[in-house]
Coordinates of C-alpha atoms and ligand atoms in Angstrom, one line a residue:
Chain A
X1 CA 0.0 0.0 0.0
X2 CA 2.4 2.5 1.0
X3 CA 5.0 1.0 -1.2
X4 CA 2.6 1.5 -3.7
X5 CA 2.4 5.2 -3.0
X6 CA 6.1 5.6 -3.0
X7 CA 6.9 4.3 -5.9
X8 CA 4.1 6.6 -7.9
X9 CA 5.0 9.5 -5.8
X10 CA 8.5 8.8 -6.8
X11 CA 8.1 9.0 -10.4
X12 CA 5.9 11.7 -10.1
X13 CA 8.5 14.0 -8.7
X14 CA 11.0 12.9 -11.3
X15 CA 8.8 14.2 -14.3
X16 CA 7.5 17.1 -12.1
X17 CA 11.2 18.5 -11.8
X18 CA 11.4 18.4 -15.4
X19 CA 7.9 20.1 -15.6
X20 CA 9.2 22.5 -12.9
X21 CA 12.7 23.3 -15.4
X22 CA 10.1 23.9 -18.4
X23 CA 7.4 25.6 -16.2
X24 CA 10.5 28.1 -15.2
X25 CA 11.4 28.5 -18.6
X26 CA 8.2 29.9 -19.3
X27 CA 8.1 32.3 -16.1
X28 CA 11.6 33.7 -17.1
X29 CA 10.3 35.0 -20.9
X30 CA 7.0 35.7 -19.6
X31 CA 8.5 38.1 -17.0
X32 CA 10.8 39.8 -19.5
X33 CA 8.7 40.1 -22.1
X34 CA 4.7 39.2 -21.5
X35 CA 5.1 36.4 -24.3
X36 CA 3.9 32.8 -23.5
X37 CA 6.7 30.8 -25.5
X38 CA 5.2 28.1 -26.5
X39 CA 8.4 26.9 -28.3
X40 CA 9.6 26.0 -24.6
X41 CA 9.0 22.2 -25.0
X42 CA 11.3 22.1 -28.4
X43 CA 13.9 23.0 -26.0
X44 CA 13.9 20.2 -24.1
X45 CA 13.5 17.9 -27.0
X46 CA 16.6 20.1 -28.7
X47 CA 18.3 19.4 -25.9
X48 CA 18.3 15.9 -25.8
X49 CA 17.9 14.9 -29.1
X50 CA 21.3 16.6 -29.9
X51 CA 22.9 15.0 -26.8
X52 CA 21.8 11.4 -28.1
X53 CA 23.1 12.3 -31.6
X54 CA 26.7 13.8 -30.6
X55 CA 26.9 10.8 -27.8
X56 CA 26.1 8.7 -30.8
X57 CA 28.6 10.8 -33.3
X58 CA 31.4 9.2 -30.8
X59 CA 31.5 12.3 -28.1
X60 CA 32.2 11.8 -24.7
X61 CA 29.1 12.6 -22.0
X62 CA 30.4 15.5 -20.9
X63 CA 30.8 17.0 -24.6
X64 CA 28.1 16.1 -25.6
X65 CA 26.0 18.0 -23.2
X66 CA 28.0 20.7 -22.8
X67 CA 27.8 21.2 -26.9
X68 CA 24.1 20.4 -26.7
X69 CA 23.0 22.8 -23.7
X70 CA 25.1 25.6 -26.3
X71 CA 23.3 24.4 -29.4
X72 CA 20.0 25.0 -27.3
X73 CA 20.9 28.7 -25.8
X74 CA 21.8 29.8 -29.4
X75 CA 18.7 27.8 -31.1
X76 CA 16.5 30.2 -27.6
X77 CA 18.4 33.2 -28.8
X78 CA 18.1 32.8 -32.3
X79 CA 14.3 32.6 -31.7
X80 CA 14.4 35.9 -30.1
X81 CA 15.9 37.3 -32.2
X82 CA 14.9 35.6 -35.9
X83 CA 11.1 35.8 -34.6
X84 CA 10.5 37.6 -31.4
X85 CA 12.3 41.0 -31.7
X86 CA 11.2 41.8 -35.2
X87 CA 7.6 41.8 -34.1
X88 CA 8.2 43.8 -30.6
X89 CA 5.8 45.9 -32.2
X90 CA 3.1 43.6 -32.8
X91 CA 0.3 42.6 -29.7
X92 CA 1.6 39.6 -27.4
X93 CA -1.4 37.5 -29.4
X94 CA 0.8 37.9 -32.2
X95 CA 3.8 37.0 -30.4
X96 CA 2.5 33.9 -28.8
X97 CA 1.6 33.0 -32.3
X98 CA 4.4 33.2 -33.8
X99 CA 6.1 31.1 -30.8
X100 CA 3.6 28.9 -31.8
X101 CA 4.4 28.9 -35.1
X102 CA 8.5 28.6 -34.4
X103 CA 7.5 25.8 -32.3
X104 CA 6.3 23.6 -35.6
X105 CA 9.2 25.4 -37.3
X106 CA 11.9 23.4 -34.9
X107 CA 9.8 20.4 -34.9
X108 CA 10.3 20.3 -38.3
X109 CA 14.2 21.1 -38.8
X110 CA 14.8 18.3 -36.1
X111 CA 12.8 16.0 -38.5
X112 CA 15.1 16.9 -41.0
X113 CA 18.1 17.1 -38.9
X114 CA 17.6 13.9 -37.3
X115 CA 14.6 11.8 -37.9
X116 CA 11.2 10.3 -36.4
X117 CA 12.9 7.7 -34.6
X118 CA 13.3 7.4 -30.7
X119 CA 16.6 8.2 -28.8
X120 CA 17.9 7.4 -26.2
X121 CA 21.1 8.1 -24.0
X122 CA 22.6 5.8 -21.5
X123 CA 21.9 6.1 -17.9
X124 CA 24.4 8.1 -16.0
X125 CA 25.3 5.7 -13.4
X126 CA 24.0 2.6 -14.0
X127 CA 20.0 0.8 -14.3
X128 CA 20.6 -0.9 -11.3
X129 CA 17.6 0.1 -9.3
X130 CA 17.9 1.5 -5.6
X131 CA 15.8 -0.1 -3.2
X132 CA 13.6 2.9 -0.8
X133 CA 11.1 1.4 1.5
X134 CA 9.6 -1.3 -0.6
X135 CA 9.4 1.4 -3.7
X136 CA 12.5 1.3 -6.4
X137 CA 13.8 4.2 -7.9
X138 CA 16.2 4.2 -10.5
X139 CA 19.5 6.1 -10.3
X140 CA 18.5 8.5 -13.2
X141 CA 15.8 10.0 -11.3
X142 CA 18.3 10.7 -8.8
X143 CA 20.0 12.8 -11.2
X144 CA 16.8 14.2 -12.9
X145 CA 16.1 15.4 -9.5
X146 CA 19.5 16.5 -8.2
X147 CA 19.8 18.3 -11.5
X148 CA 16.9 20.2 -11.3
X149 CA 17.2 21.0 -8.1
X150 CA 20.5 22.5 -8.7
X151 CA 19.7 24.5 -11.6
X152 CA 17.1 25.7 -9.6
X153 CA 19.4 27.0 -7.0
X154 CA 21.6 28.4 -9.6
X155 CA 18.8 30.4 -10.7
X156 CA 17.7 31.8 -7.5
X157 CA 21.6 32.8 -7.0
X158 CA 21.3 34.5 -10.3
X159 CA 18.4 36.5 -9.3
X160 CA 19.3 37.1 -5.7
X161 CA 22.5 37.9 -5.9
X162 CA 23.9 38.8 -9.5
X163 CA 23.4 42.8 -10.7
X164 CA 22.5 41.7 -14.1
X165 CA 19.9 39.2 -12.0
X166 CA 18.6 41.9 -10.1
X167 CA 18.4 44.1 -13.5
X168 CA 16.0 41.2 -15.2
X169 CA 14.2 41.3 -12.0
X170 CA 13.6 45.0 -12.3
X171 CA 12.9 45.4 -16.0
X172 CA 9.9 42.5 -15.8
X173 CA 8.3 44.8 -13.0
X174 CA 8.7 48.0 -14.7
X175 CA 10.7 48.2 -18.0
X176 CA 10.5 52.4 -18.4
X177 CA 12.2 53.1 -15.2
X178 CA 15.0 49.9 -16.2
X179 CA 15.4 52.0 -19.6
X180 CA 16.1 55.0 -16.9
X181 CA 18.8 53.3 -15.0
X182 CA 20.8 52.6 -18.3
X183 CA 19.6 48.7 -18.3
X184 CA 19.6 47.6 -21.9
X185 CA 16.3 46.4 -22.0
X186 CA 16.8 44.5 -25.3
X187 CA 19.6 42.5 -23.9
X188 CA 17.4 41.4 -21.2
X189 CA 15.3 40.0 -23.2
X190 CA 17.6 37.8 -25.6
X191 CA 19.2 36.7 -21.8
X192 CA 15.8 35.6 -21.1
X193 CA 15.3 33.3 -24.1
X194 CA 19.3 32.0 -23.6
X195 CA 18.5 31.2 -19.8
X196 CA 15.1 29.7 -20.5
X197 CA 16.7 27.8 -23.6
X198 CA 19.7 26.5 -21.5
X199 CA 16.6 25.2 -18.4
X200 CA 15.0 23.3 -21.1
X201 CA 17.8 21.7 -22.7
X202 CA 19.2 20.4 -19.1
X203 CA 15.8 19.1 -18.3
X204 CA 15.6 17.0 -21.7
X205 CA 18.9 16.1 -21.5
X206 CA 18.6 14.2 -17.7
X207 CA 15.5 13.0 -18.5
X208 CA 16.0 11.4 -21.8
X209 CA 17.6 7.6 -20.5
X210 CA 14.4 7.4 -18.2
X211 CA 11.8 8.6 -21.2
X212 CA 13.6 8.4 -24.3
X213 CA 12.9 11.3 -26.7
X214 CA 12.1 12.3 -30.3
X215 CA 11.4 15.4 -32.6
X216 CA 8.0 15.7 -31.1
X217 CA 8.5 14.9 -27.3
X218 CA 8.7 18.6 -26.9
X219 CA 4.7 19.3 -27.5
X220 CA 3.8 17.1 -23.9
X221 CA 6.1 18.2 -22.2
X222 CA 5.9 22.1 -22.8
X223 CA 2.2 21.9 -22.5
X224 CA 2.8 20.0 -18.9
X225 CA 5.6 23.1 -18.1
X226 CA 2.9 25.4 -19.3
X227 CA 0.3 23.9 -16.8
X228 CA 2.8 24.1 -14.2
X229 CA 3.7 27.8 -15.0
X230 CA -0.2 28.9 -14.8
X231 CA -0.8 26.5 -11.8
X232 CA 1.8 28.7 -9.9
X233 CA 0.8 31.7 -11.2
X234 CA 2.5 33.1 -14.7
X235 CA 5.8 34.7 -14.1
X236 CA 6.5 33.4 -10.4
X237 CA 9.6 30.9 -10.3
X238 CA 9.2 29.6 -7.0
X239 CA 5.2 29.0 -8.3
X240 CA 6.2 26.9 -11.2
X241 CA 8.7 24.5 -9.5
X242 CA 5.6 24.0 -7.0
X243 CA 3.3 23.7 -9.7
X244 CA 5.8 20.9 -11.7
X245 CA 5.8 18.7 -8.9
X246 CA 2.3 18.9 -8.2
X247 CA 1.2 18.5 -11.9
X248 CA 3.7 15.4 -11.9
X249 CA 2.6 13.8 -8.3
X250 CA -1.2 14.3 -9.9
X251 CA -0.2 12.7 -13.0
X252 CA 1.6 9.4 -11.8
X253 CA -0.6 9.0 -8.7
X254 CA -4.1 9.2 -11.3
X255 CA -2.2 7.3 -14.1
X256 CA -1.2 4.4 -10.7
X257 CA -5.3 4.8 -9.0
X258 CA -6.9 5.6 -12.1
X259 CA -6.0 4.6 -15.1
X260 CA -2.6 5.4 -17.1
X261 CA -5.1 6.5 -20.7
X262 CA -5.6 9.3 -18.6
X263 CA -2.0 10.5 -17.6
X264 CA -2.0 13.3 -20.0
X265 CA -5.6 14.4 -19.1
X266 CA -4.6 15.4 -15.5
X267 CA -2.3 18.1 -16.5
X268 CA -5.3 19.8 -18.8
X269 CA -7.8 19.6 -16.3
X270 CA -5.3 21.3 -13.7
X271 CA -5.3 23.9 -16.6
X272 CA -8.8 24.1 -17.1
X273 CA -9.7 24.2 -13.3
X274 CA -6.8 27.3 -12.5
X275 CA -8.0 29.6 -15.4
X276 CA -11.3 29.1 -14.4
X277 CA -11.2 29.2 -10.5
X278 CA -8.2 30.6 -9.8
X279 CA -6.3 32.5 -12.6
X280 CA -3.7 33.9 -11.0
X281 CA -2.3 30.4 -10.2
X282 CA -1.2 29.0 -6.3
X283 CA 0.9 32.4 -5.8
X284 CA -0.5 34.8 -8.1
X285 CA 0.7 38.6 -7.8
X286 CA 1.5 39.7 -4.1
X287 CA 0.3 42.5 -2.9
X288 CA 3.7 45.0 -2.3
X289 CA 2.8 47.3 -4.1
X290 CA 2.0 51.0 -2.7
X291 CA 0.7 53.6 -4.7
Chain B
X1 CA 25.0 74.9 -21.8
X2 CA 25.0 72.1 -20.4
X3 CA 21.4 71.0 -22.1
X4 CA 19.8 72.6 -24.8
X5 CA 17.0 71.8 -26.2
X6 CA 15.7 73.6 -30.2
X7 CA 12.9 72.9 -31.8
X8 CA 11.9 69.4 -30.6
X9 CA 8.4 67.6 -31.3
X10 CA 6.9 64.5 -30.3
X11 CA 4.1 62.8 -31.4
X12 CA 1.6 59.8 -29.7
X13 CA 0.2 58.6 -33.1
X14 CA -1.4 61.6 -34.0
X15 CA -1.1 63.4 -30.7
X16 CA 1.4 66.4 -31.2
X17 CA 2.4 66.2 -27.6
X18 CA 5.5 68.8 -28.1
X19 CA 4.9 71.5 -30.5
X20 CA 9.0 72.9 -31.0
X21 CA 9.8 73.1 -27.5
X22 CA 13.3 75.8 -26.9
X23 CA 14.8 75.1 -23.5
X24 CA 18.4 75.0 -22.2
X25 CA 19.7 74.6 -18.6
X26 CA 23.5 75.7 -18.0
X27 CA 26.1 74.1 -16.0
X28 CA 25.1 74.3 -12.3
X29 CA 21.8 75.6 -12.5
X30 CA 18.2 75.0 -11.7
X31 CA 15.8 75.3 -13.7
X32 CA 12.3 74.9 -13.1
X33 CA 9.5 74.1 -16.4
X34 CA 5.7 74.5 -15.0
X35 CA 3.0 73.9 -16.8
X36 CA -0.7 72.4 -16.0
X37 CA -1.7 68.8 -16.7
X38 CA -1.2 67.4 -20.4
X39 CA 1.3 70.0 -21.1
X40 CA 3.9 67.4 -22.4
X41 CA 5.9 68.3 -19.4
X42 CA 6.6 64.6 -19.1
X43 CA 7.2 63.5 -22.6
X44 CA 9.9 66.4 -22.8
X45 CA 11.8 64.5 -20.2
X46 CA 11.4 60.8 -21.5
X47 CA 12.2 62.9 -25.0
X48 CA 15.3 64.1 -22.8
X49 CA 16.1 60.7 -21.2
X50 CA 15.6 58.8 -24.7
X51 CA 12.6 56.5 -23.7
X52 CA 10.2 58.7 -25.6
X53 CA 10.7 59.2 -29.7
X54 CA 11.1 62.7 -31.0
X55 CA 9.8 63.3 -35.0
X56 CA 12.0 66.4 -35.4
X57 CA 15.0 68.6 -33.4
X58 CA 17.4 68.2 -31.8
X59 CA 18.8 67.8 -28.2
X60 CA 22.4 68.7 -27.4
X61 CA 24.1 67.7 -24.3
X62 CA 27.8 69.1 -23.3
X63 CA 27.8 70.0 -26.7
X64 CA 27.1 67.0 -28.0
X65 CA 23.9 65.7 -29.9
X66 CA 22.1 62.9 -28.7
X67 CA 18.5 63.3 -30.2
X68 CA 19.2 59.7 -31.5
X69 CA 21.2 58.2 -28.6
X70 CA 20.0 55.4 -26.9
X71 CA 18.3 55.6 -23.5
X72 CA 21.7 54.0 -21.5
X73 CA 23.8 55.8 -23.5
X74 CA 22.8 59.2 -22.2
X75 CA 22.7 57.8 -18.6
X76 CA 26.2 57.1 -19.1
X77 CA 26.8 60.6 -20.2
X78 CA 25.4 61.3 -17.0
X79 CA 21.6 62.2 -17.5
X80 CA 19.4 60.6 -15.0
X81 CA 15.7 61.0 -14.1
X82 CA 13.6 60.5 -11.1
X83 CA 10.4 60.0 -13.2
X84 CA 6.5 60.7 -12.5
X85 CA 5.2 58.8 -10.3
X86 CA 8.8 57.4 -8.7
X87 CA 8.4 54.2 -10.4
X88 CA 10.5 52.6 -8.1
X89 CA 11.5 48.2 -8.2
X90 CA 8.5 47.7 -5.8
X91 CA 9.5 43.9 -5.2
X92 CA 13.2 44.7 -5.4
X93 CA 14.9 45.7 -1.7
X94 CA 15.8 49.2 -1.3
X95 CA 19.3 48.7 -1.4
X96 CA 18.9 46.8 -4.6
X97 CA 17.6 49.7 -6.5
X98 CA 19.8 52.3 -5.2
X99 CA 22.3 49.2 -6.4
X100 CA 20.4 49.1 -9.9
X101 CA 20.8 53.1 -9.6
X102 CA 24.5 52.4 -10.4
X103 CA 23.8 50.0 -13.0
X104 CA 26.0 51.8 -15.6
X105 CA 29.1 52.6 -13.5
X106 CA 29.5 48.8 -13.9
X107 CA 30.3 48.3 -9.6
X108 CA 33.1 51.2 -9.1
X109 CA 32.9 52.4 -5.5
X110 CA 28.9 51.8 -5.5
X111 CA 28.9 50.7 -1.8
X112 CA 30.7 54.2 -0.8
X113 CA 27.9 55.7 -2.8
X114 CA 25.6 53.5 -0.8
X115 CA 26.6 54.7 2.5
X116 CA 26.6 58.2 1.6
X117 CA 23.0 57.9 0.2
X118 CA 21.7 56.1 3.9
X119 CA 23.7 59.1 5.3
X120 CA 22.1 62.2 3.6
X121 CA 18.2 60.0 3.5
X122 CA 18.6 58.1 7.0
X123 CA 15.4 56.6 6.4
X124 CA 16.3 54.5 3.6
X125 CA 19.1 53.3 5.7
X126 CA 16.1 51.7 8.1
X127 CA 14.7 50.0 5.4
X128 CA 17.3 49.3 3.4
X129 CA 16.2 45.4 3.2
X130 CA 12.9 45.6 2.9
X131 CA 10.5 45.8 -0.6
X132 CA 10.6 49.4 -2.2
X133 CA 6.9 48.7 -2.4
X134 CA 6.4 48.8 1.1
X135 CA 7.6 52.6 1.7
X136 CA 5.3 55.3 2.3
X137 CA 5.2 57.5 -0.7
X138 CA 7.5 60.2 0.4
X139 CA 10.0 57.6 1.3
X140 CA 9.8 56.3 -2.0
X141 CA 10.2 59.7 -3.5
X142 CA 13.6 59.8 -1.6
X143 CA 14.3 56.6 -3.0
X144 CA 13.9 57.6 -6.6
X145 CA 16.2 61.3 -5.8
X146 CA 18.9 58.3 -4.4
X147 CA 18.3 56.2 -6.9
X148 CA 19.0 59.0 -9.9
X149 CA 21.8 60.0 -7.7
X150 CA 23.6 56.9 -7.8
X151 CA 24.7 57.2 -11.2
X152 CA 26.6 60.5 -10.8
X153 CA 24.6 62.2 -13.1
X154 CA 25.8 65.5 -14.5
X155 CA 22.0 66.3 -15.0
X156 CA 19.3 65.5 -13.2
X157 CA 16.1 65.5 -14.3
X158 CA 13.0 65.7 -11.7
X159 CA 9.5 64.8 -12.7
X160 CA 6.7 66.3 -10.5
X161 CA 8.6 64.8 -7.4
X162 CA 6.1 66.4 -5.5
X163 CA 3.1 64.4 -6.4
X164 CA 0.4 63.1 -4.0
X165 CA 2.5 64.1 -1.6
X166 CA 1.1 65.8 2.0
X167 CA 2.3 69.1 2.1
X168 CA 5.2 68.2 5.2
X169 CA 6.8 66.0 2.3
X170 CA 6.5 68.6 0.3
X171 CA 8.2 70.8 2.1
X172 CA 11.4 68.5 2.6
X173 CA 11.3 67.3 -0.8
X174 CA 12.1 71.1 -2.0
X175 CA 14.8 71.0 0.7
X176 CA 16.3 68.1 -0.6
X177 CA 16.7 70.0 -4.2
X178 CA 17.9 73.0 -2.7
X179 CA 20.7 71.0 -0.8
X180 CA 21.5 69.3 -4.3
X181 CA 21.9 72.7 -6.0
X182 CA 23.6 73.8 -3.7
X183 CA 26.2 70.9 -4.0
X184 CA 26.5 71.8 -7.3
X185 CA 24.2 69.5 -9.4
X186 CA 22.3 70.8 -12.6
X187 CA 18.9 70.3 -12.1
X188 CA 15.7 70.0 -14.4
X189 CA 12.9 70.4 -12.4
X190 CA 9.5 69.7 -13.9
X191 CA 6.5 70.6 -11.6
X192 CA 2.5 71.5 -11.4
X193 CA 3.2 73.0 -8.1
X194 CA 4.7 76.2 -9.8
X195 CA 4.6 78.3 -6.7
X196 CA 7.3 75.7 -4.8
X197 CA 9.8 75.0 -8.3
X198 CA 9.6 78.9 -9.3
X199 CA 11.1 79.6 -5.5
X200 CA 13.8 77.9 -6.1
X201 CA 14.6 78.1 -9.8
X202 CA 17.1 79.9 -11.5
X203 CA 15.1 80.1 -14.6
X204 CA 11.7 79.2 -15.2
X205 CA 9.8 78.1 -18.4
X206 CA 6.2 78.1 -18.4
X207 CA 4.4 75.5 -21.0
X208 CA 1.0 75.4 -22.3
X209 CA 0.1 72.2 -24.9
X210 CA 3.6 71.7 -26.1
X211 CA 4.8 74.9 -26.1
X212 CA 7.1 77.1 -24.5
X213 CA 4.6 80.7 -23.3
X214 CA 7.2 82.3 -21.3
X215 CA 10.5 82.3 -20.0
X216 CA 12.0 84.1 -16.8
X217 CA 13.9 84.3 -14.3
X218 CA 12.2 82.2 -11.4
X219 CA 11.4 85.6 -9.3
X220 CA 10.3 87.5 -12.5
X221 CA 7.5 84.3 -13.2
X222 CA 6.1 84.3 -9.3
X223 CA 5.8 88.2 -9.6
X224 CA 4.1 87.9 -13.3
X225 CA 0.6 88.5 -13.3
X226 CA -0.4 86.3 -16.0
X227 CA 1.6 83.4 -13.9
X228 CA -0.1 84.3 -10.7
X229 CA -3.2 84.1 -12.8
X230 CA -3.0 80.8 -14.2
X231 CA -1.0 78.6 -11.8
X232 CA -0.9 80.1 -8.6
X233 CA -4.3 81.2 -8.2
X234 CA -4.3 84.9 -7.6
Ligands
ATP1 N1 0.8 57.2 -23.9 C1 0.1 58.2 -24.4 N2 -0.7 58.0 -25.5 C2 -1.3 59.0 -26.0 N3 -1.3 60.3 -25.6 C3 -0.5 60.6 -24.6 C4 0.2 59.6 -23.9 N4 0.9 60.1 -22.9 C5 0.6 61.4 -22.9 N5 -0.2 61.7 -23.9 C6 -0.8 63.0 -24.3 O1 0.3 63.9 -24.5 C7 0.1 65.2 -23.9 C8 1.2 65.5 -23.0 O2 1.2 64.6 -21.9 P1 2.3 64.6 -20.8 O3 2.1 63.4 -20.0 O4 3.6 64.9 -21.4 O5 1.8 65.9 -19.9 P2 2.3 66.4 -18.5 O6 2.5 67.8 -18.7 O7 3.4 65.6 -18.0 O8 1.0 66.2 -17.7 P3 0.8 65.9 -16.1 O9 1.0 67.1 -15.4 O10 -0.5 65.3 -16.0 O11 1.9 64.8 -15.8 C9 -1.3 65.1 -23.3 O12 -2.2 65.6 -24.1 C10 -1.5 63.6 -23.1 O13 -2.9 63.3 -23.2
MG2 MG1 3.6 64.4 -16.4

């Protein structure tokens, strides 16, 4: 019984860090820039994809996802710039469609680039399972959770304690006085599409031995980011690592109780019921503000 | 002169917001531009700053012309503006944006800076961890004078600082610019409350929908009848 629970619970975290990474991703651009990037997901499939392919080329690990996490922040940059920045003129419908639209765009190009197969990549340490109170847990969810959580804290360092951090902070809460301070508000925004890239791309990368990947994993998994993102309330970090893991725990413990057809359900009904009931997420806008 | 300003216009779509304003302010001096609501007071300084686009001429600064300089470019120059409304990093601490005040001196000596700020606004030094949001709105008014401040600017550019303020901020706010003046910064002073900025102007430029209606010495406009008229009601 409780075993039972584990070992769901245990999975469910494992694909809710990787939901938290994307969900994060999509806080990051939304705060710099009001546009939903709906492209997010194609990082994380970039990301692994082209760590399977370079591993597979004859690269060492290391390389291999070093090269690939690049490849990914130029591919997020490249999108700002190629498609974002020339239509900073154009309503954030029109941005969020043509995210959209880059979205098919890379789906496409890793067709090309690659094919429709599945990849894989080997675990990092090993298959053999670890043994935790009747549940088993293998050692690459260690790392898909040590991962994340580190990346997580390198992002709340950045924020925290960097000027150029700080300077991202300030320009999502009020770009005109950034502008004031001499904070170039364009490079803010191609940062925000490098650091959002690079999340994605470590997230598919870890996660790829457990799940495997190919040139359309990205469309799940940016959706279940997304969910996470609005479930914490758009544009607060700490709200879309919480919202990951608890669209992950809901999705393994209804796919274990329930049934698995409806694994992917879960995360859409946790959309459905926050923009209805709640649409400013878990920890929507706090109130700090004095006038 | 340190700024001078010919013929400039600015539009909002169709909106002529700034109808060939003439304005310069010389090297140590204060000048004050009054004018009632909607006179493009505001847009003259975001024109100034470089956040707001100008359609035709041209603003020198030092000599040199930067109608088409981007917005960091003239803070480095050392133009920086408290704006309406102090617009302050609510969520960010108060240390933070006096840090973010800085932002283009790229970290030289910015915690000196920091110290002498919490020694000439004390109050700020009280809070100086908590949200900028949570200050009272005269202490964020401070906040935004620091926060300008921090950059060295050469020029300083004040936008209704006294706004929605109660009249004991008022007060002290107008003794923080004399003291600055009287350290020797060039001041811009933009203001509704023309009785307080004339005071303690060297010049004064009145404005009326985008254009400049009379120019003065600060004592000359608080004695002129047509100024007493319209903005000081007498
Ligand atoms: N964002 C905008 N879009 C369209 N028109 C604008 C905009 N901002 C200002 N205007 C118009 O431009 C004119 C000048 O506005 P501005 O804000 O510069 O005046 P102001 O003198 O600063 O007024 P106030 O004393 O109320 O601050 C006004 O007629 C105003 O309606
Ligand atoms: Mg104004």
């Amino acid at each position: 019984m409780f075993a039972e629970f584990l070992q769901y619970l245990l999975s469910g975290i494992t694909v809710g860090a990787i939901y938290a990474l994307a969900g994060l991703g999509f806080a990051i651009i939304y705060n710099s820039s009001h546009v939903i990037n709906f492209a997010q997901g194609e990082f994380i499939m970039i990301g692994g994809m082209a760590t399977s392919s370079l591993v597979a080329a004859g690269l060492p690990m290391w390389a291999a996802v070093l090269l690939a996490v690049l490849i990914t922040m130029l591919v997020g940059v490249a999108l700002e710039y190629f498609a974002v920045k020339p239509a900073r003129n154009a309503d954030v419908v029109t941005i969020i469609i043509i995210t959209i639209g880059a979205s098919i765009f890379l789906r496409g190009m890793a067709q090309i680039i690659w094919d429709k197969e599945s990849h894989s990549l080997p675990a990092f340490s090993g298959e053999t399972p670890i043994h935790l109170m009747g549940a088993t847990i293998v050692p690459q969810s260690l790392w898909v959770i040590g991962v994340s959580f580190l990346a997580i804290l390198v992002l709340g360092w950045f924020f925290n304690r960097t000027l150029f951090g700080k300077a991202m902070l300030a320009t999502a809460y009020n770009r005109l006085a950034a502008q004031l301070m001499g904070i170039r508000v364009k490079r803010v925004l191609t940062a925000s599409f490098g650091m959002s890239a690079i999340l994605g791309a470590i997230g598919g990368i870890v996660v790829t031995p457990i799940t495997y990947t190919n040139y359309e994993a990205g469309v799940m998994l940016g959706l279940k980011g997304f969910s996470a993102a609005v479930l914490g309330g758009l544009g607060n970090g700490m709200g879309a690592v919480v919202g990951g893991l608890i669209v992950g725990v809901a999705e393994s413990l209804g796919a274990g109780y329930i049934s698995s057809a409806y694994k992917d359900a879960i995360a859409f009904v946790i959309i459905l019921f926050v923009l209805f009931f709640m649409p400013s997420g878990l920890f929507g806008k706090r109130g700090t503000e004095r006038v | 002169m340190l700024l001078e300003i010919s013929g400039l216009t600015s539009h909002y779509g169709r909106i002529q917001a700034l109808k060939g304003i003439d304005v310069t302010v010389g090297e140590g001096e204060l000048v004050a531009l009054v004018g009632a609501n909607g006179a493009g007071k505001t847009t003259l300084l975001r024109g100034i700053s470089g956040v707001q686009p100008v359609s035709a001429g041209t603003i020198r600064f030092d000599g040199q012309d930067i109608t088409r300089m981007a917005p960091e470019a003239r803070v480095q120059l050392g133009i920086a503006q408290v704006p309406e409304g102090r617009q302050v990093f609510g969520p960010l601490s108060v240390e933070d944006n006096l840090r973010l005040g800085a932002y283009c001196r790229h970290g030289t000596d910015v915690e000196a800076d920091i110290k002498r700020m919490y020694a000439q606004f004390p109050i700020l030094k009280t809070k100086r961890n908590q949200p900028a949001g949570t200050l009272s709105g005269g202490q964020q008014q401070m906040l935004a004078v620091a926060r300008a401040l921090m950059s060295h600017p050469r020029l300083l550019l004040l936008d209704e600082p006294s706004m929605g303020l109660a009249p004991r901020l008022v007060a002290e706010i107008f003794r923080i610019i004399e003291t600055l003046k009287g350290e020797g910064t060039t001041i811009f002073l933009v203001e509704q409350n023309a009785y307080a900025a004339l005071a303690i102007a060297d010049r004064g430029y009145v404005v009326e929908t985008g254009q400049v209606v009379l120019v003065d010495s600060g004592t000359q406009l608080l004695a002129n009848e047509k100024v007493r008229e319209a903005y000081l009601g007498q």
